[in-house]
Short mmCIF file of C-alpha atoms and ligand atoms in Angstrom, two decimals:
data_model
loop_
_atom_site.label_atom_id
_atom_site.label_comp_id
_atom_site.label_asym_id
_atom_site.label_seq_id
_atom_site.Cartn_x
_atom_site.Cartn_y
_atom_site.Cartn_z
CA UNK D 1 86.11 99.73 93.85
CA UNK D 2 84.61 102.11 96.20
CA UNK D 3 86.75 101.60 99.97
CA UNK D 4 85.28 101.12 103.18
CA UNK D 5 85.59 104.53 104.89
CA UNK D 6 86.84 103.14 108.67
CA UNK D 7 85.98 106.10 110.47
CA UNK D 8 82.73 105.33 109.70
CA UNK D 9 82.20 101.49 110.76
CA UNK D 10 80.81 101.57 114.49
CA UNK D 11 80.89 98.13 116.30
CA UNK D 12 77.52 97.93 115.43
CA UNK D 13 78.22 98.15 111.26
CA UNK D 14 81.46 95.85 112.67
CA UNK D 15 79.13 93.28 114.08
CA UNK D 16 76.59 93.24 110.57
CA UNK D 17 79.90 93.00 108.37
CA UNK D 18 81.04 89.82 110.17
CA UNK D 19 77.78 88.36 109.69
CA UNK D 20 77.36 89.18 106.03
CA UNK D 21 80.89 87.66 104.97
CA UNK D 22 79.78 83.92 105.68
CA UNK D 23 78.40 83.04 102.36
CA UNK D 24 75.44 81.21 103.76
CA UNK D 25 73.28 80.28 100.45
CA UNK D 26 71.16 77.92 101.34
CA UNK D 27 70.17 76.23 98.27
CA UNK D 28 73.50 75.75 97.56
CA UNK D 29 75.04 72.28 98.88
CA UNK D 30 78.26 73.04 98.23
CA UNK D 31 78.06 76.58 100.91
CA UNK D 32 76.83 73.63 103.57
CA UNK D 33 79.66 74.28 105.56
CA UNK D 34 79.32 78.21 105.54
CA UNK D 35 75.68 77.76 106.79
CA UNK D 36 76.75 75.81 109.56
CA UNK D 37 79.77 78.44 110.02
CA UNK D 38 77.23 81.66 110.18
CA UNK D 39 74.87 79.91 112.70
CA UNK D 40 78.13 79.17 114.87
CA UNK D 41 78.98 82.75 114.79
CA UNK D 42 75.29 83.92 115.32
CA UNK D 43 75.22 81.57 118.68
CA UNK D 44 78.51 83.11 119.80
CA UNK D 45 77.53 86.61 119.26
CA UNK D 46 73.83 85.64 121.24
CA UNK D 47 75.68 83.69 124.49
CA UNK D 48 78.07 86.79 124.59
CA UNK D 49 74.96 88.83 125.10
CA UNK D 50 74.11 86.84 128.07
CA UNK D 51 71.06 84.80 126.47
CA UNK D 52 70.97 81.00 126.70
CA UNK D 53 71.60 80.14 123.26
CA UNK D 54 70.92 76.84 121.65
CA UNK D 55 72.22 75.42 118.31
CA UNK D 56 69.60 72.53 117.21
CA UNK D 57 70.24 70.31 113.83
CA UNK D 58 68.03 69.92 111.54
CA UNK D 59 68.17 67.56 108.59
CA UNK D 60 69.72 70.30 106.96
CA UNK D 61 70.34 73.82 108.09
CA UNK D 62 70.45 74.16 111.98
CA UNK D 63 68.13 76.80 113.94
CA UNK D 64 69.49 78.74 116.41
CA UNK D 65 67.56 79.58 119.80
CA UNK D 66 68.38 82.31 122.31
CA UNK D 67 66.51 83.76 124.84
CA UNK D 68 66.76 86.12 128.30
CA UNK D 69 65.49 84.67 131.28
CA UNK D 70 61.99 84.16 131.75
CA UNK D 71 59.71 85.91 134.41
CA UNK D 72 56.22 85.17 134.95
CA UNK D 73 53.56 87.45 134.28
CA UNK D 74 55.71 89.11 131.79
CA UNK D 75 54.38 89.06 128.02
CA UNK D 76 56.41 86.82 125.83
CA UNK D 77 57.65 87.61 122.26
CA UNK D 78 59.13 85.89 119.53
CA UNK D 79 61.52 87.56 116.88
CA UNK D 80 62.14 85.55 114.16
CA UNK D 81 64.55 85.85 111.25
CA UNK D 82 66.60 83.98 108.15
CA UNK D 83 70.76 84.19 108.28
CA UNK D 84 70.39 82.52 104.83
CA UNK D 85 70.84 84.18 101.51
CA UNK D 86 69.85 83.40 98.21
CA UNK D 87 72.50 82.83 95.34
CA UNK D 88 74.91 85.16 94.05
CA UNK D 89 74.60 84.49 90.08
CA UNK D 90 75.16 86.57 87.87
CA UNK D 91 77.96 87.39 89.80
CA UNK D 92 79.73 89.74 87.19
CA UNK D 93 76.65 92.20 87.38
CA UNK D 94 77.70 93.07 90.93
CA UNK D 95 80.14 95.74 91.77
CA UNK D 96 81.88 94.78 94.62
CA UNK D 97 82.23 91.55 96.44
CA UNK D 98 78.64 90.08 97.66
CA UNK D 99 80.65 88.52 100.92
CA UNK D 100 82.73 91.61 101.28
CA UNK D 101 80.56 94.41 102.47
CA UNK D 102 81.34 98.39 102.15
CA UNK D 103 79.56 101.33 102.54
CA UNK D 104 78.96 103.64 99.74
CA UNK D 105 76.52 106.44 99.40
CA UNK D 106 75.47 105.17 102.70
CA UNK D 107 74.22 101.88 102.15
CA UNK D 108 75.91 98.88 103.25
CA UNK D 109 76.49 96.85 99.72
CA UNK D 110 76.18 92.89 100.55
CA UNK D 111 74.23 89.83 99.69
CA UNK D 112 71.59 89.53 102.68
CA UNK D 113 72.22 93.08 103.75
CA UNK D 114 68.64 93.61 103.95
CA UNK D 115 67.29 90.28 102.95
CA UNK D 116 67.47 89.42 106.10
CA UNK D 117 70.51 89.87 107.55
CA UNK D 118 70.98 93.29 108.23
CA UNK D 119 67.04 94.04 109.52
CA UNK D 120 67.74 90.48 111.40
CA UNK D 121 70.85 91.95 113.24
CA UNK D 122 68.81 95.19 114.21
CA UNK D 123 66.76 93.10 116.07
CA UNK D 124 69.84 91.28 117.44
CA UNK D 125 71.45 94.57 118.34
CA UNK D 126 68.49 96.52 119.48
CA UNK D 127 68.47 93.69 122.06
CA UNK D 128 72.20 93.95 123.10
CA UNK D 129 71.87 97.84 123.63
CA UNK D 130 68.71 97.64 125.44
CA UNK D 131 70.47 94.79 127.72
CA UNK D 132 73.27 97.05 128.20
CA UNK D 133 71.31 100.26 128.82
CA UNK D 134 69.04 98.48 131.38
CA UNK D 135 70.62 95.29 132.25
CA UNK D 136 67.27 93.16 130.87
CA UNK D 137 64.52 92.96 128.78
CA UNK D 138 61.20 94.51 129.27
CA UNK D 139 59.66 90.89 127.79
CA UNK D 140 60.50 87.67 127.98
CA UNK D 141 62.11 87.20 124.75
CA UNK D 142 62.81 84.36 122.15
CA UNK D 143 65.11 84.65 119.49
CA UNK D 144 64.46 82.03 116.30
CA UNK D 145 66.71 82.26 113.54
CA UNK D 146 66.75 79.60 110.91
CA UNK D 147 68.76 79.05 107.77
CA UNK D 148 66.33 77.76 105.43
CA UNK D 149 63.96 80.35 104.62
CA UNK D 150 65.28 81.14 101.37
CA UNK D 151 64.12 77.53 100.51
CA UNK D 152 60.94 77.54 101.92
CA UNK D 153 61.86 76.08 105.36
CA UNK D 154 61.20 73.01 105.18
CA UNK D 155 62.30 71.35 108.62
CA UNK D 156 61.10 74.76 110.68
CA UNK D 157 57.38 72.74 111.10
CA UNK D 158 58.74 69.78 112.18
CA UNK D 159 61.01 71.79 114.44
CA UNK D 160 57.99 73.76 115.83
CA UNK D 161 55.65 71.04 116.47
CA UNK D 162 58.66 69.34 118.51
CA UNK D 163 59.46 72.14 120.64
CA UNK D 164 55.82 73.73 120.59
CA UNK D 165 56.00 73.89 124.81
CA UNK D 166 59.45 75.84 124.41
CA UNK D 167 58.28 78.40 121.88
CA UNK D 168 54.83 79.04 123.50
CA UNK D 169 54.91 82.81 123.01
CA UNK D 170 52.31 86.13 122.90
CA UNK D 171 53.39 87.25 119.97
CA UNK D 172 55.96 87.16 116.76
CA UNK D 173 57.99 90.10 115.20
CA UNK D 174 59.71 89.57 111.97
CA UNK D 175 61.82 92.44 110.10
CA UNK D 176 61.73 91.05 106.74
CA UNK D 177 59.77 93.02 104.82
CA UNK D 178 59.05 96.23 102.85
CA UNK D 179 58.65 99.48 103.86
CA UNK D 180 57.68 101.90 101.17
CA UNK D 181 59.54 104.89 100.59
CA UNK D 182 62.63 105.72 102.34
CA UNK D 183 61.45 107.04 106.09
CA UNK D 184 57.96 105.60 105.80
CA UNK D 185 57.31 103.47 108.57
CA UNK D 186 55.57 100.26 107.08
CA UNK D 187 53.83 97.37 109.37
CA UNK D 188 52.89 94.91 107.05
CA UNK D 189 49.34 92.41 108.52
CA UNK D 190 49.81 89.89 105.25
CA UNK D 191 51.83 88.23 102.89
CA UNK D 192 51.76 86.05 99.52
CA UNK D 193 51.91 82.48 99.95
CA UNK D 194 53.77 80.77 97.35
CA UNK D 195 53.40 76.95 95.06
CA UNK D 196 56.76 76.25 92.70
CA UNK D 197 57.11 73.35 90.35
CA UNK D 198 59.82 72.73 87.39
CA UNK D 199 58.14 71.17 84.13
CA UNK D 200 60.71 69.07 81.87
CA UNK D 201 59.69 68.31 77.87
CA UNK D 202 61.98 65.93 76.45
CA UNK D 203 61.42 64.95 72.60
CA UNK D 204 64.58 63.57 70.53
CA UNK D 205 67.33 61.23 72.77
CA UNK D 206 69.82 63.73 71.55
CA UNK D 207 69.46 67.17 69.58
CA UNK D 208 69.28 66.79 66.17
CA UNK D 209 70.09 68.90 62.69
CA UNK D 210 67.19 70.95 62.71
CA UNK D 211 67.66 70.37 58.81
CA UNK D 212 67.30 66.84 58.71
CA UNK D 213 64.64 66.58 61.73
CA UNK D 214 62.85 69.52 61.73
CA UNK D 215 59.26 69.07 60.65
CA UNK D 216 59.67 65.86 61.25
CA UNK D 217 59.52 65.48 65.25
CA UNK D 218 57.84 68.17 67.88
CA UNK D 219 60.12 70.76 68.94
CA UNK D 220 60.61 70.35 73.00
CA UNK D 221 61.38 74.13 73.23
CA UNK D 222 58.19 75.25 70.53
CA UNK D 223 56.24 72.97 73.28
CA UNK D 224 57.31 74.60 76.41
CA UNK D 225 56.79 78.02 74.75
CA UNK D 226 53.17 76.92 74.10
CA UNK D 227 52.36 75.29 77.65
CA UNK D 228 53.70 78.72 79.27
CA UNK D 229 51.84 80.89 76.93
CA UNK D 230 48.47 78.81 77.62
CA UNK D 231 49.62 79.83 81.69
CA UNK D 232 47.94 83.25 81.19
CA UNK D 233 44.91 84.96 79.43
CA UNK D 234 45.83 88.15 77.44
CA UNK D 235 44.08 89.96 80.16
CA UNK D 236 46.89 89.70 83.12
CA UNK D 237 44.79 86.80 84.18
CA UNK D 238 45.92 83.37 85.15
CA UNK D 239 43.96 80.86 83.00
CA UNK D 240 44.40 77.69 85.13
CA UNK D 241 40.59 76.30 85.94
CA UNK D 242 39.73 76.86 89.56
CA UNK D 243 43.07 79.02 90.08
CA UNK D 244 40.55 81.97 91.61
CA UNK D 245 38.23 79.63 93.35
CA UNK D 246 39.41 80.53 97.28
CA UNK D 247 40.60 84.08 96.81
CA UNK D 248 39.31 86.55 99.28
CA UNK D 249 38.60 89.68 97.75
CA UNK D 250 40.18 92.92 98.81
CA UNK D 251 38.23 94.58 101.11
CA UNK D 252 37.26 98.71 99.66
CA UNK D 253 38.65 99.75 103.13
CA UNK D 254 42.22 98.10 101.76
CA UNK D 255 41.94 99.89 98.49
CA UNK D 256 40.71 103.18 99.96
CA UNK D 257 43.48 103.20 102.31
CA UNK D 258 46.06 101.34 100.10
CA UNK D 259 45.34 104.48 97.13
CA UNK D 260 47.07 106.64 99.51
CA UNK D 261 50.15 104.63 100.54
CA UNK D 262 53.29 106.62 99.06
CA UNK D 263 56.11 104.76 96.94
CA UNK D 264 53.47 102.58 95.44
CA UNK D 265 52.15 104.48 92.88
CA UNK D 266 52.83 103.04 88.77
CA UNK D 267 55.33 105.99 88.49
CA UNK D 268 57.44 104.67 91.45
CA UNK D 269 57.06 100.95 89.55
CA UNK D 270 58.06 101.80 86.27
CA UNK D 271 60.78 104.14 87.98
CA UNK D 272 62.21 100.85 90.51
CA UNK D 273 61.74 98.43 87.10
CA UNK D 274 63.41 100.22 84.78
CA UNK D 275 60.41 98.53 82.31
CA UNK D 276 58.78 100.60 79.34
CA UNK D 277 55.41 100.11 80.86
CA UNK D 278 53.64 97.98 83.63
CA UNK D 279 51.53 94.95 82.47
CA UNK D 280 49.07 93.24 85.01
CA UNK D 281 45.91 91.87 85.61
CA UNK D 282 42.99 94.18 84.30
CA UNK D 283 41.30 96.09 87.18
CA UNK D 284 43.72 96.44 89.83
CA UNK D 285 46.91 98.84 90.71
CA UNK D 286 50.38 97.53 90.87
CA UNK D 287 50.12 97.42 94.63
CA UNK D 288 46.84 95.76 94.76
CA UNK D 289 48.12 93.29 92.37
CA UNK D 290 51.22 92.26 93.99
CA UNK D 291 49.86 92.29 97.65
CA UNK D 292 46.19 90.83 97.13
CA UNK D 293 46.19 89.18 93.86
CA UNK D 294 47.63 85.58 93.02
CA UNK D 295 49.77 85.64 89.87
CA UNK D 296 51.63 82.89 87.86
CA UNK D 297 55.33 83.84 86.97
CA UNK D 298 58.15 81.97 85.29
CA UNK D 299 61.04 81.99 87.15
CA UNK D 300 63.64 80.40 84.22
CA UNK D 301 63.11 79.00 80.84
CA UNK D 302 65.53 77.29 78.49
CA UNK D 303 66.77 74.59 76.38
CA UNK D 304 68.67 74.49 72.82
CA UNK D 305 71.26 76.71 71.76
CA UNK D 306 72.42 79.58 74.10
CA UNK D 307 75.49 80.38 72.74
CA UNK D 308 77.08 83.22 70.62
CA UNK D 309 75.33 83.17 66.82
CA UNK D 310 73.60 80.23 65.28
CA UNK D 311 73.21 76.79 65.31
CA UNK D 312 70.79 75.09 64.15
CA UNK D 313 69.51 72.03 66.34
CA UNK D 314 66.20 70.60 66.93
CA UNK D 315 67.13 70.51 71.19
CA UNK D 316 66.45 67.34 72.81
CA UNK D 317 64.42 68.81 76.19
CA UNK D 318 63.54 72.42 76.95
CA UNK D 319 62.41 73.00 80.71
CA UNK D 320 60.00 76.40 82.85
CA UNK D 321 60.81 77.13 86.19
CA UNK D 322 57.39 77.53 87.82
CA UNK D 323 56.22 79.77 90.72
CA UNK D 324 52.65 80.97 91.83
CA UNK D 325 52.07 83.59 94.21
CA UNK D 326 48.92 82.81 96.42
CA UNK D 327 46.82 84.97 98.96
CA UNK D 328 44.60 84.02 101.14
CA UNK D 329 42.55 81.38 101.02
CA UNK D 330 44.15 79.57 98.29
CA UNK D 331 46.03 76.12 99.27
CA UNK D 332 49.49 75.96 97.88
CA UNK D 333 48.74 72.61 97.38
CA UNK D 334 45.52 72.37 96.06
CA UNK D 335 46.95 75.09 93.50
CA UNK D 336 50.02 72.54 92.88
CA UNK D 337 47.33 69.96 91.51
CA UNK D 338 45.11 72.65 89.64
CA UNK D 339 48.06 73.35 87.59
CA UNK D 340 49.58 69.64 87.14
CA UNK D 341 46.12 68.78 85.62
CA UNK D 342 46.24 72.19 83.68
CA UNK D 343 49.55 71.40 82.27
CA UNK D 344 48.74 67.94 81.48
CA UNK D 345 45.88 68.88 79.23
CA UNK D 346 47.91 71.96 77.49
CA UNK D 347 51.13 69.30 76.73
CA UNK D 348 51.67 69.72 73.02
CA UNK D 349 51.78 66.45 71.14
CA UNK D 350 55.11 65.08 70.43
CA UNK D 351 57.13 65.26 73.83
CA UNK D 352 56.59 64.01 77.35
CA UNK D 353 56.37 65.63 79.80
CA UNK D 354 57.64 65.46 83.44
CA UNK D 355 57.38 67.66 86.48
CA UNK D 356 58.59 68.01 89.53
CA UNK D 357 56.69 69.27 92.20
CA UNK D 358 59.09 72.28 94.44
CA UNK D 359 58.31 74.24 97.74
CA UNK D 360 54.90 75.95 99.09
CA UNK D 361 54.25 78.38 101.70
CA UNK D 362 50.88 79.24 102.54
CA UNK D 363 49.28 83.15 102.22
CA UNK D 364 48.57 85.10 105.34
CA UNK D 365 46.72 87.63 106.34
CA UNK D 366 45.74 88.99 109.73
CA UNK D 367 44.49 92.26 111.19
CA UNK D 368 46.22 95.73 111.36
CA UNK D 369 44.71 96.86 114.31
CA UNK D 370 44.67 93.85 117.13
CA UNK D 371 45.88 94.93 120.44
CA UNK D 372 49.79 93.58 119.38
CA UNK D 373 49.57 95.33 115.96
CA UNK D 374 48.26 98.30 117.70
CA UNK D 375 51.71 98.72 119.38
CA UNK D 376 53.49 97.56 116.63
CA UNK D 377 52.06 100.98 115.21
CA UNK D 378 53.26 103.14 118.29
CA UNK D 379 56.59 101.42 117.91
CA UNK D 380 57.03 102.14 114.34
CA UNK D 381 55.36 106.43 114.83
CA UNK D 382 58.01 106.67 118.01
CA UNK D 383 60.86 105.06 115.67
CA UNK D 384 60.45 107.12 113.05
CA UNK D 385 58.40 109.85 113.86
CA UNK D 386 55.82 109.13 110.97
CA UNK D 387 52.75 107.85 110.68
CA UNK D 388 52.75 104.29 109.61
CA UNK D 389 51.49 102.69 106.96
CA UNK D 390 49.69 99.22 106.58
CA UNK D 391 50.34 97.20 103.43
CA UNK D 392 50.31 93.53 102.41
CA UNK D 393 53.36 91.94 101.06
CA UNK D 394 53.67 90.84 97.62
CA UNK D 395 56.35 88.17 99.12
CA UNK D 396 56.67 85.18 100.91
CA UNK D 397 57.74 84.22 104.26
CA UNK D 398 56.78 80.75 104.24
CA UNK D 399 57.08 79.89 107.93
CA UNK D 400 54.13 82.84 109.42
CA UNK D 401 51.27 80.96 108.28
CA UNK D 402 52.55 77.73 109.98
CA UNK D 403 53.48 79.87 113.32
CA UNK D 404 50.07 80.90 113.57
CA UNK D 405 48.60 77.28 112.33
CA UNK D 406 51.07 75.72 115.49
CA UNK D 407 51.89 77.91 118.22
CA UNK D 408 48.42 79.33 117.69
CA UNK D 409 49.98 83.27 117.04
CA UNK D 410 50.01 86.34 114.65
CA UNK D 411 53.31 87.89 113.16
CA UNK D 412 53.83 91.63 113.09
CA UNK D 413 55.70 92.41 109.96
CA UNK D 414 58.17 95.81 110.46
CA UNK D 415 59.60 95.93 107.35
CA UNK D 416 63.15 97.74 106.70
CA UNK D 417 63.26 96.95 103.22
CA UNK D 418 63.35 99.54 100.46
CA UNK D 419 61.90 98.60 96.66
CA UNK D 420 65.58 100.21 95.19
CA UNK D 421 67.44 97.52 98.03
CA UNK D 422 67.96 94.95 95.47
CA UNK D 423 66.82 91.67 97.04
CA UNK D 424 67.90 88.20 95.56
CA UNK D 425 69.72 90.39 92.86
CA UNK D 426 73.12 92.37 91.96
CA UNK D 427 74.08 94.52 93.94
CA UNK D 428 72.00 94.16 97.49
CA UNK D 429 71.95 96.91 100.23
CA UNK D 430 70.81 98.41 103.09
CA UNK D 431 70.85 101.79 103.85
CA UNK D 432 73.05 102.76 107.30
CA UNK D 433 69.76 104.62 108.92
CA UNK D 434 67.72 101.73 108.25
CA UNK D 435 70.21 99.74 110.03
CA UNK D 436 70.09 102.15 112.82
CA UNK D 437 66.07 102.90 112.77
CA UNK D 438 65.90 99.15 113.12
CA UNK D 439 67.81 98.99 116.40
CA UNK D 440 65.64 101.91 117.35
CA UNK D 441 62.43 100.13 116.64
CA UNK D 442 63.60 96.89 118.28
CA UNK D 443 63.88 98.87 121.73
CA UNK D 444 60.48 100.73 121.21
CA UNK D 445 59.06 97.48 119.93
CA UNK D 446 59.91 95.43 123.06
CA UNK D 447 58.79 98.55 125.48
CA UNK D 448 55.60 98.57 123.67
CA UNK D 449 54.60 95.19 123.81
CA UNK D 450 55.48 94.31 127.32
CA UNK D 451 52.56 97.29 128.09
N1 LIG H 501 62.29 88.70 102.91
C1 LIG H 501 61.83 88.02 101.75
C2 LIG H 501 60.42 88.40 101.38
C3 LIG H 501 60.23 89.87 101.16
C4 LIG H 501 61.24 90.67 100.64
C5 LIG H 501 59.04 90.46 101.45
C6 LIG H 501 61.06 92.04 100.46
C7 LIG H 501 58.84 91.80 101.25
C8 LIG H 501 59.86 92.61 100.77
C9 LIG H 501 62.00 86.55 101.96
O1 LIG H 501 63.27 86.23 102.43
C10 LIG H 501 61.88 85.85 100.64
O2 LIG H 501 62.51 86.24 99.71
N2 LIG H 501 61.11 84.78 100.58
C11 LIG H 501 61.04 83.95 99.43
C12 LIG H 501 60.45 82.65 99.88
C13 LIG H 501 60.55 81.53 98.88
C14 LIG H 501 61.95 81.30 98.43
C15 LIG H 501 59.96 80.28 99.46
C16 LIG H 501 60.22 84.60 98.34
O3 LIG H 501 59.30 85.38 98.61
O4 LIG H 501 60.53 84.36 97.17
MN1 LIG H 502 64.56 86.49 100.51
#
């Protein structure tokens, strides 16, 4: 294993490390107690800054709230982020520790290192050094950092709606994004919303000799096989009735300009894949199909036998893990019951079916060049010295669509994220000068939006 080089670890490095060793997976019930144990550390770090930090429960993972005094007349912004992480698993695929993070070829190797922790604590120290340099903000600032977006946040609407007054802001800045090739400065104006659902087939009370039974009695994993096949037409398209009923076209300004992004072309995704060949909806590039187009994906399949050679058994259940990425206008859902009724009608004969509806997050979209986005821009060129570039998200950050639907506000989306970082996989970095741009561009940011 590759060792930390200590000459290299600045406080600032110090200050991500500390974060990124509380194993705060927040799907996980059993890392409870680590949530609770990162937010405690992120309110320490935040008071010792001199904000007025606040720890609030929720019914599950708390939020933490910090903020620099007020002044009137002074333009207020909102920087949200996620100090949750998603799982581990498979943990053998990973080469060093998740929750013990080094440095090697200049990256910082961690879970959450860029999803979101590390572009999260940019924001956290771009704050501290511009406090320190200048002894306060150029905005009135609020920090909101929650713990459940890697779940799909649900108690951050219920936690808005009560402290709507409090949160009142100009304007929100996330870092939780892409940006598309190393050095490319990338403001993002939309994302993908998001509809999940598990669907269970159970046949047999008990697997049985596929000898004895088969023929006899449906086949719970032939059936699931079939109901995610009938998911998609052999054109890329999702076959669902009414799936494409609210989707807003792309605009030929968005393709135009989109054609010319770098990073994005089908070499660069068969290059960051590692696949033989890309496969998507007729008609569209890769980037217009993962930033504008809705898609249906399974997430997990299984049942029978997955052990080492054969066995045969007729298994009792066989189960998909469903997700659907959405854009705007499509209802999360509204697309939940589309495909209920779809699956109901495609459930082979023989098993029944159950299914369990999961988490939604709504699309988003706004517009690149509003008056906040505008100096989102001139943040980004000063940060890095590049022109920017304006993409839509193939992701999902649940919680922006609800911000705007509450506190009545658009997010600006600087991304830090590279397509080689490795999110909610093995091996998950961050390189060191996109740790240090982001401090940058949280200084510039601020200065530019209090204009
Ligand atoms: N930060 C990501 C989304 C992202 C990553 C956007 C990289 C662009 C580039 C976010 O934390 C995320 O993973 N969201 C989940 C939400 C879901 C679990 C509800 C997602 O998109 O799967
Ligand atoms: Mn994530």
């Amino acid at each position: 294993m590759a060792a930390t080089t200590i000459a290299s670890v600045t406080p600032e490095l110090e200050n991500l490390f500390s974060f990124l060793r509380f194993p705060s997976v927040s799907t996980d019930t059993r890392n409870a107690p680590d949530v609770r144990a990162c937010a405690e550390w992120l309110v320490a770090k935040l008071a010792a800054m001199g904000l007025a930090t606040e720890l609030h429960e929720t019914p599950k993972h708390p939020v933490v709230i910090a903020r620099n005094e007020h002044v009137a007349d002074r333009r207020t912004v909102m920087i949200y982020g996620h100090y949750d992480v998603q799982p581990v698993d498979p943990l053998e695929l990973w080469t060093s520790d998740p929750f013990e993070p080094i440095i090697r070829d200049g990256k910082i190797w961690a879970r959450g290192a860029t999803d979101n922790k590390g572009q999260m604590m940019a924001h956290v120290l771009g704050v501290e050094k511009t406090l320190r340099e200048h002894g306060e903000l150029p905005v009135n600032l609020i920090f909101l950092f929650e713990g459940e977006e890697e779940i799909g946040s649900p108690n951050l609407a219920a936690f808005l709606l009560e402290h709507r007054e409090a949160l009142k802001c100009d304007v929100i800045a996330i870092s939780d994004t892409g940006m598309v090739a190393p050095g490319v400065p990338t403001l993002g104006y939309g994302l993908r919303g998001i509809a999940c659902c598990e669907v269970i087939l159970r046949g047999p009370k008990t697997d049985l000799h596929s000898g004895l039974f088969g023929g006899a009695v449906a086949n719970p994993a032939s059936a699931i096989a079939q109901l995610v096949a009938s998911l998609h037409l052999s054109n890329g398209k999702v076959s669902i009735p009414g799936f494409y009923e609210d989707v807003i076209q792309l605009e030929d300004w968005e393709r135009k300009m989109w054609s010319k992004v770098p990073g994005v072309s089908d070499a660069d995704y068969l290059a960051v894949t590692g696949c033989a060949a890309l496969f998507g909806e007729a008609g569209y590039s890769s980037a217009e199909r993962t930033w504008a187009r809705p898609t249906a994906e399974v997430n997990g399949i299984g049942g029978g036998y997955q052990g080492e050679g054969t066995k045969t058994v007729l298994p009792s259940h066989a189960f998909a893990k469903l997700s659907f990425r959405l854009v705007p206008d499509q209802c999360p859902e509204d697309i939940l019951k589309k495909v209920k009724s779809h699956l109901e009608r495609h459930c082979p004969a023989g098993v029944v079916m159950e299914i369990r509806l999961g988490h939604t997050g709504q699309p988003y979209v706004t517009d690149p060049n509003s008056k906040f986005a505008l100096a989102a821009q001139n943040a980004l060129r000063l940060s890095f010295n590049a022109e920017p570039m304006l993409i839509r998200e193939g992701g999902s950050i649940p919680i922006v669509q609800t911000f705007r639907d509450i506190l009545g506000v658009d997010t600006l989306l600087l991304g830090l994220a590279l397509s080689d970082a490795q999110v909610h996989a093995p091996n998950e970095n961050f390189p060191i000068v996109n740790f240090e741009a982001g401090i940058r561009l949280n200084q510039a940011l601020l200065k530019e939006l209090a204009k």
